[in-house]
Amino acid sequence: MILKRRREEPSAGFQPAIDPSSAAPLPRQLYLLLRNAVAEKRLTAGQRLPSTRLASAEWKISRGVIAEAYEILIAEGFAVARHGSGTYIAPSIPESVARIDQPGGEGVCPIRRTVSAAATAILTRGPSLEPQKALPFVTGRIAHDERTARLLNRIAARHVNYAFEGYGDIQGENALRAAIGAHLAVSRGVRCTPDQVFITAGTQQALDLAFRVLMTPGDTAIVEDPCYPPARQCLALNGINVVGLPVDRDGLDTERLLVGAIPPPSVFYVTPSNQYPVGSVLSLSRRLGLLAYAEENDCWIVEDDYDSEFRYQGHPIASLHGLDKANRVLYTGTFSKALLPSLRIGYLVVPADLVGAFRAVRPAVDRCPPTFQQRVIADFLEEGYFPAHLRRLRERLRASRDMLTGFLTERMAEHVHVLLPDQGINLTVKSTGTWRNDTAVSSAALKKGVVVMPLSRMNVASTDTSRLLLGFSALSEQEADQGTWLLAEVFRRKAFVDG
């Protein structure tokens, strides 16, 4: 008996260029090659694909890889399987099917993508101001405390129980809200009940929630100039017009408000206890003036008290919220600086009559904050560990601040004047007149492996380009020594171009 040999289809001549060194799985590579052959009409509708046995022999690929690639083609409608006959290119392929490049390929011609005007504005302001590498003077680093680490690990072990977990309260765990309220009452003079506290994923989510509830797109917010960039970006994404008021040694210049030079805004966004990034403190007279103005003109004030725990000289001035008698202030804080950024736990205190509005909006932004982290922090606060932790941390940060100030004064007094902060984890230096382009200095320093942030990137209307921000949290003596020598070399050699 003579067996009749099946005639080979044209597809038997197809030769896929598999790249064994690629990170993409082999079935995915083969699928994309076959799909692109369909898009380019090298494989046409109704054409039979080689059997897995024949394809394996011709393409030098395992039958399992080929079978998986065929299955993807079939699942996505580019091929059909006919029982007892084989796999065929689908009889109807849309004309609009385009090729897809392999991962890591050069890509197709760029297509214009439309994004919002707010996103475009943020993109045009350049890359993130805070490099993620742990370089000298980078901001946002956390000083590790071994005693606190042991306590947090021990507390965390109590709460690892996945059997009974579900969605939590919209506002967060009541135990943590009560503990935060008690802490704020003693440390910042904030008067609130647990019902007024909303737990958030850090300060940024608290700001976004506040701006969404308090403002309508097209409204105006007055901010400090220079201003914390993520807050300004958050306002822009919510369609808010931003007006900047200058900052001096006494904080936000409220005199311009009192003379009627600026129309009343819907919201003020301020960092009164330690202005970010300049580091000045809003004086008591200006605090009272701002509160009176907000009451008279029906304005809200969002008070960002992001690092009030780190006060090095004297007693902290009372928070705006603690001085507010008209319930115009919303207060926000975070545990990112005092404990760990990765916990992503912040809080927002709102007036009692706004709780309903915030509860209504919160689920549209975030269903509820994570309960595990909340319970750990709640126990840490309730069991009395937080004050001792803050005392240890303050002493370390004070030592880091003084060490960095000493190195800068010793090695760069000709070029920079150090503005010694009474609070916080960053300090600002100002040009003595030997340079005037902070972005150029920042770029030159980064090439040396040192991070100094240009304050001009945070300007709203100001044209000042003579200031730099340096972080000193978690700064070792070796990093401070080496980093200041490298920065001094940048200034000494004029390794930047002044504009």
CSV table of C-alpha atoms in Angstrom, one decimal:
chain,number,residue,atom,x,y,z
A,1,MET,CA,0.0,0.0,0.0
A,2,ILE,CA,1.4,3.4,-1.0
A,3,LEU,CA,0.8,6.3,1.4
A,4,LYS,CA,-0.3,9.5,-0.2
A,5,ARG,CA,2.0,12.3,1.0
A,6,ARG,CA,0.2,15.5,2.1
A,7,ARG,CA,1.2,18.5,0.0
A,8,GLU,CA,3.2,21.1,1.9
A,9,GLU,CA,1.6,24.5,2.4
A,10,PRO,CA,3.6,27.7,1.6
A,11,SER,CA,3.7,28.4,5.4
A,12,ALA,CA,6.2,25.5,5.6
A,13,GLY,CA,8.8,27.9,4.3
A,14,PHE,CA,8.3,30.3,7.1
A,15,GLN,CA,11.5,30.6,9.3
A,16,PRO,CA,11.1,32.4,12.6
A,17,ALA,CA,14.2,34.2,14.0
A,18,ILE,CA,14.1,33.2,17.6
A,19,ASP,CA,16.6,35.0,19.9
A,20,PRO,CA,17.8,32.6,22.7
A,21,SER,CA,19.4,35.5,24.6
A,22,SER,CA,16.2,37.5,24.8
A,23,ALA,CA,14.4,37.8,28.2
A,24,ALA,CA,11.1,37.2,26.4
A,25,PRO,CA,9.9,33.5,26.8
A,26,LEU,CA,10.3,31.4,23.6
A,27,PRO,CA,6.5,30.8,23.1
A,28,ARG,CA,5.9,34.6,23.3
A,29,GLN,CA,8.7,35.3,20.8
A,30,LEU,CA,7.3,32.7,18.3
A,31,TYR,CA,3.7,34.0,18.8
A,32,LEU,CA,4.8,37.5,18.0
A,33,LEU,CA,6.8,36.4,14.9
A,34,LEU,CA,3.8,34.5,13.6
A,35,ARG,CA,1.4,37.3,14.4
A,36,ASN,CA,3.6,39.8,12.6
A,37,ALA,CA,3.9,37.5,9.6
A,38,VAL,CA,0.1,37.6,9.4
A,39,ALA,CA,0.0,41.4,9.8
A,40,GLU,CA,2.6,41.7,6.9
A,41,LYS,CA,0.6,39.3,4.7
A,42,ARG,CA,3.5,36.7,4.7
A,43,LEU,CA,1.0,34.3,6.2
A,44,THR,CA,-2.5,34.7,4.7
A,45,ALA,CA,-6.0,33.9,5.7
A,46,GLY,CA,-6.9,30.2,5.5
A,47,GLN,CA,-3.2,29.1,5.2
A,48,ARG,CA,-2.2,25.9,7.1
A,49,LEU,CA,0.5,26.2,9.6
A,50,PRO,CA,3.1,23.4,9.8
A,51,SER,CA,2.4,20.6,12.2
A,52,THR,CA,4.2,20.8,15.5
A,53,ARG,CA,6.4,17.8,14.4
A,54,LEU,CA,7.3,19.3,11.1
A,55,ALA,CA,7.8,22.8,12.6
A,56,SER,CA,10.0,21.4,15.3
A,57,ALA,CA,12.3,19.8,12.8
A,58,GLU,CA,12.4,22.8,10.5
A,59,TRP,CA,12.6,25.6,13.2
A,60,LYS,CA,14.8,23.7,15.7
A,61,ILE,CA,12.3,24.6,18.5
A,62,SER,CA,10.6,22.1,20.9
A,63,ARG,CA,7.1,21.0,20.0
A,64,GLY,CA,5.9,22.2,23.4
A,65,VAL,CA,7.0,25.8,22.6
A,66,ILE,CA,5.3,25.6,19.2
A,67,ALA,CA,2.1,24.2,20.6
A,68,GLU,CA,2.0,27.0,23.2
A,69,ALA,CA,2.5,29.7,20.5
A,70,TYR,CA,-0.2,28.2,18.4
A,71,GLU,CA,-2.6,28.2,21.4
A,72,ILE,CA,-2.0,31.9,21.9
A,73,LEU,CA,-2.7,32.6,18.2
A,74,ILE,CA,-5.9,30.6,18.5
A,75,ALA,CA,-7.0,32.3,21.7
A,76,GLU,CA,-6.5,35.7,20.2
A,77,GLY,CA,-8.4,34.9,17.0
A,78,PHE,CA,-5.4,34.8,14.6
A,79,ALA,CA,-5.7,31.1,14.0
A,80,VAL,CA,-8.2,28.2,14.2
A,81,ALA,CA,-7.7,24.6,15.0
A,82,ARG,CA,-9.5,22.0,12.9
A,83,HIS,CA,-9.7,18.6,14.5
A,84,GLY,CA,-7.8,16.0,12.6
A,85,SER,CA,-6.6,18.5,10.0
A,86,GLY,CA,-4.3,21.0,11.8
A,87,THR,CA,-3.9,24.7,12.7
A,88,TYR,CA,-4.8,27.4,10.1
A,89,ILE,CA,-4.5,31.1,9.9
A,90,ALA,CA,-8.0,32.5,10.6
A,91,PRO,CA,-10.1,33.0,7.5
A,92,SER,CA,-10.9,36.6,8.4
A,93,ILE,CA,-8.1,38.9,9.7
A,94,PRO,CA,-8.9,42.7,10.1
A,95,GLU,CA,-6.9,44.9,7.8
A,96,SER,CA,-6.0,47.1,10.8
A,97,VAL,CA,-3.8,44.4,12.4
A,98,ALA,CA,-0.4,46.0,13.0
A,99,ARG,CA,2.9,44.3,13.8
A,100,ILE,CA,4.2,44.2,17.4
A,101,ASP,CA,7.9,44.4,18.0
A,102,GLN,CA,9.7,41.9,20.3
A,103,PRO,CA,10.3,43.2,23.8
A,104,GLY,CA,13.5,45.2,23.8
A,105,GLY,CA,13.3,45.8,20.1
A,106,GLU,CA,13.7,49.2,18.4
A,107,GLY,CA,10.0,49.8,18.2
A,108,VAL,CA,7.7,51.2,15.6
A,109,CYS,CA,7.5,54.8,14.5
A,110,PRO,CA,6.3,56.9,17.5
A,111,ILE,CA,2.6,57.7,17.6
A,112,ARG,CA,1.4,61.0,19.0
A,113,ARG,CA,-0.4,60.4,22.3
A,114,THR,CA,-2.7,62.9,23.9
A,115,VAL,CA,-2.5,63.4,27.7
A,116,SER,CA,-4.2,66.0,29.8
A,117,ALA,CA,-2.9,69.6,29.9
A,118,ALA,CA,-2.1,69.2,33.6
A,119,ALA,CA,0.0,66.1,32.9
A,120,THR,CA,1.8,67.9,30.1
A,121,ALA,CA,2.6,70.8,32.4
A,122,ILE,CA,4.1,68.5,35.0
A,123,LEU,CA,6.1,66.7,32.3
A,124,THR,CA,7.6,70.0,31.0
A,125,ARG,CA,8.9,70.8,34.5
A,126,GLY,CA,11.5,68.1,34.1
A,127,PRO,CA,12.3,64.8,35.9
A,128,SER,CA,11.8,64.0,39.6
A,129,LEU,CA,13.7,66.3,41.9
A,130,GLU,CA,14.7,63.4,44.2
A,131,PRO,CA,17.0,60.7,42.9
A,132,GLN,CA,16.3,57.3,44.4
A,133,LYS,CA,19.9,56.3,45.0
A,134,ALA,CA,21.3,56.8,48.5
A,135,LEU,CA,23.8,59.4,47.5
A,136,PRO,CA,25.2,62.1,49.9
A,137,PHE,CA,22.6,64.8,50.8
A,138,VAL,CA,19.6,63.1,49.1
A,139,THR,CA,16.4,64.0,50.9
A,140,GLY,CA,13.9,61.6,52.4
A,141,ARG,CA,16.3,59.0,53.8
A,142,ILE,CA,15.4,57.4,57.2
A,143,ALA,CA,17.9,56.9,60.0
A,144,HIS,CA,17.7,53.3,61.1
A,145,ASP,CA,17.1,52.7,64.8
A,146,GLU,CA,17.8,49.1,65.9
A,147,ARG,CA,15.6,49.3,69.0
A,148,THR,CA,12.6,50.6,67.1
A,149,ALA,CA,13.2,48.0,64.4
A,150,ARG,CA,13.0,45.2,67.0
A,151,LEU,CA,9.8,46.6,68.5
A,152,LEU,CA,8.1,47.0,65.2
A,153,ASN,CA,9.0,43.4,64.2
A,154,ARG,CA,7.6,42.1,67.5
A,155,ILE,CA,4.4,44.0,67.1
A,156,ALA,CA,4.0,43.1,63.5
A,157,ALA,CA,4.1,39.4,64.4
A,158,ARG,CA,0.9,39.8,66.4
A,159,HIS,CA,-1.1,41.0,63.4
A,160,VAL,CA,-0.1,38.7,60.6
A,161,ASN,CA,-3.4,36.8,60.3
A,162,TYR,CA,-4.9,36.4,56.9
A,163,ALA,CA,-7.8,34.2,57.9
A,164,PHE,CA,-10.2,36.9,59.1
A,165,GLU,CA,-9.1,40.0,57.1
A,166,GLY,CA,-11.6,42.0,54.9
A,167,TYR,CA,-12.1,45.6,53.9
A,168,GLY,CA,-11.5,48.0,56.7
A,169,ASP,CA,-13.2,51.2,57.7
A,170,ILE,CA,-13.2,54.0,55.1
A,171,GLN,CA,-11.4,56.3,57.6
A,172,GLY,CA,-9.0,53.7,58.9
A,173,GLU,CA,-8.7,51.7,62.1
A,174,ASN,CA,-10.3,53.4,65.1
A,175,ALA,CA,-7.4,52.5,67.4
A,176,LEU,CA,-4.9,54.3,65.2
A,177,ARG,CA,-7.1,57.3,64.8
A,178,ALA,CA,-7.6,57.6,68.5
A,179,ALA,CA,-3.8,57.2,69.1
A,180,ILE,CA,-3.0,59.9,66.5
A,181,GLY,CA,-5.6,62.2,68.1
A,182,ALA,CA,-4.0,61.7,71.6
A,183,HIS,CA,-0.5,62.3,70.2
A,184,LEU,CA,-1.5,65.5,68.3
A,185,ALA,CA,-3.3,66.9,71.3
A,186,VAL,CA,-0.1,66.7,73.4
A,187,SER,CA,2.5,67.5,70.8
A,188,ARG,CA,0.8,70.0,68.4
A,189,GLY,CA,-2.2,71.3,70.3
A,190,VAL,CA,-4.6,69.8,67.7
A,191,ARG,CA,-8.1,69.3,69.0
A,192,CYS,CA,-10.0,66.5,67.3
A,193,THR,CA,-11.9,63.3,67.9
A,194,PRO,CA,-11.1,60.0,66.2
A,195,ASP,CA,-14.1,60.6,63.9
A,196,GLN,CA,-12.4,63.6,62.4
A,197,VAL,CA,-9.2,61.6,61.4
A,198,PHE,CA,-8.7,59.9,58.1
A,199,ILE,CA,-5.8,57.6,57.6
A,200,THR,CA,-4.2,58.0,54.2
A,201,ALA,CA,-1.3,56.6,52.1
A,202,GLY,CA,1.1,59.3,53.2
A,203,THR,CA,0.7,63.0,53.0
A,204,GLN,CA,0.3,63.1,49.2
A,205,GLN,CA,-3.0,61.1,49.3
A,206,ALA,CA,-4.2,63.3,52.2
A,207,LEU,CA,-3.6,66.4,50.1
A,208,ASP,CA,-5.3,65.0,47.0
A,209,LEU,CA,-8.3,64.0,49.1
A,210,ALA,CA,-8.5,67.5,50.7
A,211,PHE,CA,-8.2,69.3,47.3
A,212,ARG,CA,-10.8,67.1,45.7
A,213,VAL,CA,-13.4,67.7,48.5
A,214,LEU,CA,-12.7,71.4,49.0
A,215,MET,CA,-12.2,72.7,45.5
A,216,THR,CA,-13.8,72.7,42.1
A,217,PRO,CA,-11.7,72.8,38.8
A,218,GLY,CA,-11.1,76.5,38.0
A,219,ASP,CA,-10.8,77.5,41.7
A,220,THR,CA,-7.7,79.2,43.0
A,221,ALA,CA,-5.2,78.1,45.6
A,222,ILE,CA,-2.6,80.2,47.2
A,223,VAL,CA,0.7,78.4,48.0
A,224,GLU,CA,4.1,79.4,49.3
A,225,ASP,CA,6.7,80.4,46.8
A,226,PRO,CA,8.8,78.3,46.5
A,227,CYS,CA,6.4,75.4,47.0
A,228,TYR,CA,6.6,71.6,47.7
A,229,PRO,CA,6.4,70.3,44.1
A,230,PRO,CA,4.1,67.3,44.6
A,231,ALA,CA,1.5,69.5,46.3
A,232,ARG,CA,1.6,71.9,43.4
A,233,GLN,CA,1.3,69.0,40.9
A,234,CYS,CA,-1.6,67.6,42.9
A,235,LEU,CA,-3.4,71.0,42.6
A,236,ALA,CA,-2.7,71.1,38.9
A,237,LEU,CA,-4.1,67.6,38.3
A,238,ASN,CA,-7.3,68.7,40.1
A,239,GLY,CA,-7.6,71.6,37.7
A,240,ILE,CA,-6.8,74.3,40.3
A,241,ASN,CA,-5.2,77.7,39.5
A,242,VAL,CA,-2.1,78.2,41.6
A,243,VAL,CA,-0.9,81.6,42.9
A,244,GLY,CA,2.4,81.9,44.8
A,245,LEU,CA,3.1,84.2,47.7
A,246,PRO,CA,6.8,84.9,48.6
A,247,VAL,CA,8.4,83.3,51.7
A,248,ASP,CA,10.8,85.2,53.9
A,249,ARG,CA,12.4,84.5,57.3
A,250,ASP,CA,9.0,84.7,59.0
A,251,GLY,CA,7.3,82.4,56.5
A,252,LEU,CA,4.5,83.2,54.1
A,253,ASP,CA,4.3,86.9,53.3
A,254,THR,CA,0.7,87.6,54.4
A,255,GLU,CA,1.0,91.4,54.0
A,256,ARG,CA,-0.1,91.2,50.4
A,257,LEU,CA,-3.3,89.6,51.4
A,258,LEU,CA,-4.1,92.3,53.9
A,259,VAL,CA,-3.7,95.1,51.4
A,260,GLY,CA,-6.1,93.4,49.0
A,261,ALA,CA,-3.6,92.9,46.2
A,262,ILE,CA,-4.8,89.3,45.6
A,263,PRO,CA,-8.4,88.0,45.5
A,264,PRO,CA,-9.3,85.5,48.2
A,265,PRO,CA,-8.6,81.9,47.2
A,266,SER,CA,-10.7,78.9,47.9
A,267,VAL,CA,-7.7,77.2,49.7
A,268,PHE,CA,-4.3,78.1,51.2
A,269,TYR,CA,-1.7,75.3,51.2
A,270,VAL,CA,1.0,76.0,53.7
A,271,THR,CA,3.8,74.3,55.6
A,272,PRO,CA,4.0,76.8,58.5
A,273,SER,CA,6.1,74.9,61.0
A,274,ASN,CA,9.0,74.3,58.7
A,275,GLN,CA,8.4,75.9,55.3
A,276,TYR,CA,9.4,73.4,52.5
A,277,PRO,CA,11.9,74.0,51.1
A,278,VAL,CA,13.3,77.2,52.6
A,279,GLY,CA,13.0,76.1,56.3
A,280,SER,CA,11.5,79.3,57.7
A,281,VAL,CA,8.8,79.3,60.4
A,282,LEU,CA,5.5,81.2,60.0
A,283,SER,CA,5.5,83.8,62.8
A,284,LEU,CA,2.7,83.8,65.4
A,285,SER,CA,1.5,87.2,64.2
A,286,ARG,CA,1.3,86.0,60.6
A,287,ARG,CA,-0.5,82.8,61.8
A,288,LEU,CA,-3.1,84.8,63.5
A,289,GLY,CA,-3.4,87.1,60.5
A,290,LEU,CA,-3.9,84.2,58.1
A,291,LEU,CA,-6.5,82.6,60.3
A,292,ALA,CA,-8.4,85.8,60.6
A,293,TYR,CA,-8.3,86.4,56.8
A,294,ALA,CA,-9.5,82.8,56.1
A,295,GLU,CA,-12.4,83.3,58.5
A,296,GLU,CA,-13.4,86.7,57.1
A,297,ASN,CA,-13.1,85.5,53.4
A,298,ASP,CA,-14.5,82.0,53.8
A,299,CYS,CA,-11.2,80.3,52.8
A,300,TRP,CA,-9.9,76.8,53.8
A,301,ILE,CA,-6.4,76.3,55.0
A,302,VAL,CA,-4.6,73.0,54.4
A,303,GLU,CA,-1.8,72.7,57.0
A,304,ASP,CA,1.0,70.3,56.0
A,305,ASP,CA,2.9,69.6,59.2
A,306,TYR,CA,5.2,67.0,57.7
A,307,ASP,CA,8.1,66.9,60.1
A,308,SER,CA,7.0,68.8,63.3
A,309,GLU,CA,8.4,66.0,65.4
A,310,PHE,CA,12.0,67.2,64.7
A,311,ARG,CA,12.4,70.4,66.6
A,312,TYR,CA,16.0,71.2,67.7
A,313,GLN,CA,15.8,74.6,69.4
A,314,GLY,CA,13.1,75.9,71.8
A,315,HIS,CA,9.5,74.9,71.8
A,316,PRO,CA,7.5,74.5,68.6
A,317,ILE,CA,5.1,77.3,67.8
A,318,ALA,CA,1.5,76.1,68.1
A,319,SER,CA,0.0,74.5,64.9
A,320,LEU,CA,-2.4,76.6,62.9
A,321,HIS,CA,-5.1,74.0,63.7
A,322,GLY,CA,-4.5,74.5,67.4
A,323,LEU,CA,-5.0,78.3,67.0
A,324,ASP,CA,-8.0,78.0,64.7
A,325,LYS,CA,-11.3,78.9,66.4
A,326,ALA,CA,-13.4,79.0,63.2
A,327,ASN,CA,-12.7,75.5,62.0
A,328,ARG,CA,-11.1,76.6,58.8
A,329,VAL,CA,-8.0,74.4,59.0
A,330,LEU,CA,-7.4,70.9,57.8
A,331,TYR,CA,-4.3,69.3,59.3
A,332,THR,CA,-2.2,66.6,57.7
A,333,GLY,CA,0.9,64.7,58.9
A,334,THR,CA,2.8,61.5,58.2
A,335,PHE,CA,4.8,58.7,59.7
A,336,SER,CA,7.1,58.5,56.7
A,337,LYS,CA,9.7,60.7,58.3
A,338,ALA,CA,9.4,59.5,61.9
A,339,LEU,CA,9.1,55.8,61.2
A,340,LEU,CA,9.3,54.3,57.7
A,341,PRO,CA,8.3,55.7,54.2
A,342,SER,CA,7.4,52.2,53.1
A,343,LEU,CA,4.6,52.0,55.7
A,344,ARG,CA,2.7,54.6,53.6
A,345,ILE,CA,0.7,55.9,56.5
A,346,GLY,CA,-0.3,59.5,56.9
A,347,TYR,CA,-3.4,61.2,58.3
A,348,LEU,CA,-5.8,64.1,57.6
A,349,VAL,CA,-7.8,65.9,60.3
A,350,VAL,CA,-10.9,67.5,59.0
A,351,PRO,CA,-13.6,69.7,60.6
A,352,ALA,CA,-16.4,67.7,62.1
A,353,ASP,CA,-19.0,69.1,59.7
A,354,LEU,CA,-17.0,68.0,56.7
A,355,VAL,CA,-16.6,64.3,57.8
A,356,GLY,CA,-19.7,63.2,55.8
A,357,ALA,CA,-18.3,64.8,52.6
A,358,PHE,CA,-14.9,63.2,53.0
A,359,ARG,CA,-16.4,59.8,53.8
A,360,ALA,CA,-18.5,60.0,50.6
A,361,VAL,CA,-15.5,60.9,48.4
A,362,ARG,CA,-12.9,58.6,50.0
A,363,PRO,CA,-14.0,55.3,48.4
A,364,ALA,CA,-13.7,56.8,44.9
A,365,VAL,CA,-10.1,57.6,45.6
A,366,ASP,CA,-9.2,54.5,47.8
A,367,ARG,CA,-11.5,52.0,49.3
A,368,CYS,CA,-9.7,51.9,52.7
A,369,PRO,CA,-6.1,52.1,54.0
A,370,PRO,CA,-4.2,48.9,54.7
A,371,THR,CA,-5.1,47.5,58.1
A,372,PHE,CA,-1.9,45.6,58.9
A,373,GLN,CA,0.3,48.7,58.9
A,374,GLN,CA,-2.3,50.6,60.9
A,375,ARG,CA,-2.5,48.1,63.7
A,376,VAL,CA,1.3,48.0,64.0
A,377,ILE,CA,1.6,51.7,64.3
A,378,ALA,CA,-1.4,51.9,66.6
A,379,ASP,CA,0.2,49.5,69.1
A,380,PHE,CA,3.5,51.3,68.8
A,381,LEU,CA,1.8,54.6,69.8
A,382,GLU,CA,-0.6,53.1,72.4
A,383,GLU,CA,2.2,51.2,74.2
A,384,GLY,CA,4.2,54.4,74.6
A,385,TYR,CA,7.2,53.6,72.4
A,386,PHE,CA,6.9,56.6,70.1
A,387,PRO,CA,8.1,59.4,72.4
A,388,ALA,CA,11.3,57.6,73.3
A,389,HIS,CA,11.9,56.8,69.6
A,390,LEU,CA,11.5,60.4,68.7
A,391,ARG,CA,14.0,61.5,71.4
A,392,ARG,CA,16.6,59.1,70.0
A,393,LEU,CA,15.9,60.2,66.5
A,394,ARG,CA,16.0,63.9,67.2
A,395,GLU,CA,19.5,63.6,68.8
A,396,ARG,CA,20.8,61.7,65.8
A,397,LEU,CA,19.3,64.2,63.4
A,398,ARG,CA,20.6,67.2,65.4
A,399,ALA,CA,24.1,65.6,65.3
A,400,SER,CA,23.9,65.1,61.5
A,401,ARG,CA,22.7,68.6,61.0
A,402,ASP,CA,25.5,70.1,63.0
A,403,MET,CA,28.1,67.8,61.4
A,404,LEU,CA,27.0,68.8,57.9
A,405,THR,CA,26.9,72.5,58.8
A,406,GLY,CA,30.4,72.3,60.1
A,407,PHE,CA,31.8,70.7,57.0
A,408,LEU,CA,30.0,73.2,54.7
A,409,THR,CA,31.2,76.2,56.7
A,410,GLU,CA,34.8,74.9,56.8
A,411,ARG,CA,35.1,74.0,53.2
A,412,MET,CA,32.7,76.2,51.2
A,413,ALA,CA,32.2,79.5,53.2
A,414,GLU,CA,33.4,81.4,50.2
A,415,HIS,CA,30.6,80.0,48.0
A,416,VAL,CA,27.6,79.2,50.3
A,417,HIS,CA,25.9,80.6,53.3
A,418,VAL,CA,24.3,77.9,55.4
A,419,LEU,CA,20.7,78.6,56.7
A,420,LEU,CA,20.7,76.5,59.9
A,421,PRO,CA,17.3,75.0,60.4
A,422,ASP,CA,15.6,74.8,63.8
A,423,GLN,CA,13.5,71.9,62.6
A,424,GLY,CA,13.4,69.2,60.0
A,425,ILE,CA,15.7,66.9,58.1
A,426,ASN,CA,17.0,69.2,55.3
A,427,LEU,CA,19.0,72.4,55.2
A,428,THR,CA,19.3,75.2,52.6
A,429,VAL,CA,22.4,77.0,51.4
A,430,LYS,CA,22.4,80.3,49.6
A,431,SER,CA,25.0,81.7,47.2
A,432,THR,CA,27.4,84.2,48.6
A,433,GLY,CA,27.5,85.7,45.1
A,434,THR,CA,30.1,83.5,43.4
A,435,TRP,CA,27.4,81.6,41.5
A,436,ARG,CA,23.9,82.2,40.4
A,437,ASN,CA,22.6,79.1,38.6
A,438,ASP,CA,21.4,76.5,41.1
A,439,THR,CA,20.3,74.0,38.4
A,440,ALA,CA,23.8,74.1,36.8
A,441,VAL,CA,25.4,73.5,40.2
A,442,SER,CA,23.0,70.6,40.9
A,443,SER,CA,23.8,68.9,37.5
A,444,ALA,CA,27.6,69.3,38.0
A,445,ALA,CA,27.3,67.9,41.6
A,446,LEU,CA,25.3,64.9,40.5
A,447,LYS,CA,28.0,64.0,38.0
A,448,LYS,CA,30.3,63.8,41.0
A,449,GLY,CA,27.9,61.6,42.9
A,450,VAL,CA,26.4,64.3,45.2
A,451,VAL,CA,22.8,65.3,45.3
A,452,VAL,CA,21.9,69.0,45.9
A,453,MET,CA,18.4,70.1,44.9
A,454,PRO,CA,17.9,73.4,43.1
A,455,LEU,CA,15.2,75.5,44.8
A,456,SER,CA,14.5,77.2,41.5
A,457,ARG,CA,12.7,74.1,40.3
A,458,MET,CA,10.2,74.7,43.1
A,459,ASN,CA,9.6,78.4,42.3
A,460,VAL,CA,6.0,79.5,41.4
A,461,ALA,CA,6.7,83.1,40.4
A,462,SER,CA,10.0,83.7,42.0
A,463,THR,CA,13.1,84.1,39.8
A,464,ASP,CA,15.6,83.3,42.6
A,465,THR,CA,18.2,80.8,41.4
A,466,SER,CA,20.7,81.0,44.2
A,467,ARG,CA,19.6,78.3,46.7
A,468,LEU,CA,20.2,74.6,47.1
A,469,LEU,CA,18.6,72.0,49.4
A,470,LEU,CA,20.6,69.3,51.1
A,471,GLY,CA,19.3,66.4,53.2
A,472,PHE,CA,21.0,65.2,56.3
A,473,SER,CA,18.8,62.4,57.6
A,474,ALA,CA,20.7,59.1,57.8
A,475,LEU,CA,23.9,60.9,56.8
A,476,SER,CA,27.0,59.2,58.0
A,477,GLU,CA,30.2,61.0,58.8
A,478,GLN,CA,32.0,59.4,55.9
A,479,GLU,CA,29.3,60.5,53.5
A,480,ALA,CA,29.3,64.0,54.9
A,481,ASP,CA,33.1,64.2,54.7
A,482,GLN,CA,33.3,62.8,51.2
A,483,GLY,CA,30.2,64.6,49.9
A,484,THR,CA,31.3,68.0,51.0
A,485,TRP,CA,34.8,67.6,49.5
A,486,LEU,CA,33.2,66.7,46.2
A,487,LEU,CA,30.8,69.6,46.3
A,488,ALA,CA,33.7,72.0,47.3
A,489,GLU,CA,35.6,70.7,44.2
A,490,VAL,CA,32.6,71.6,42.0
A,491,PHE,CA,32.7,75.1,43.3
A,492,ARG,CA,36.4,75.4,43.3
A,493,ARG,CA,36.8,74.3,39.7
A,494,LYS,CA,33.6,76.1,38.5
A,495,ALA,CA,32.5,72.7,37.1
A,496,PHE,CA,29.2,74.2,36.0
A,497,VAL,CA,28.0,76.9,33.6
A,498,ASP,CA,26.3,79.9,35.2
A,499,GLY,CA,23.4,81.2,33.2
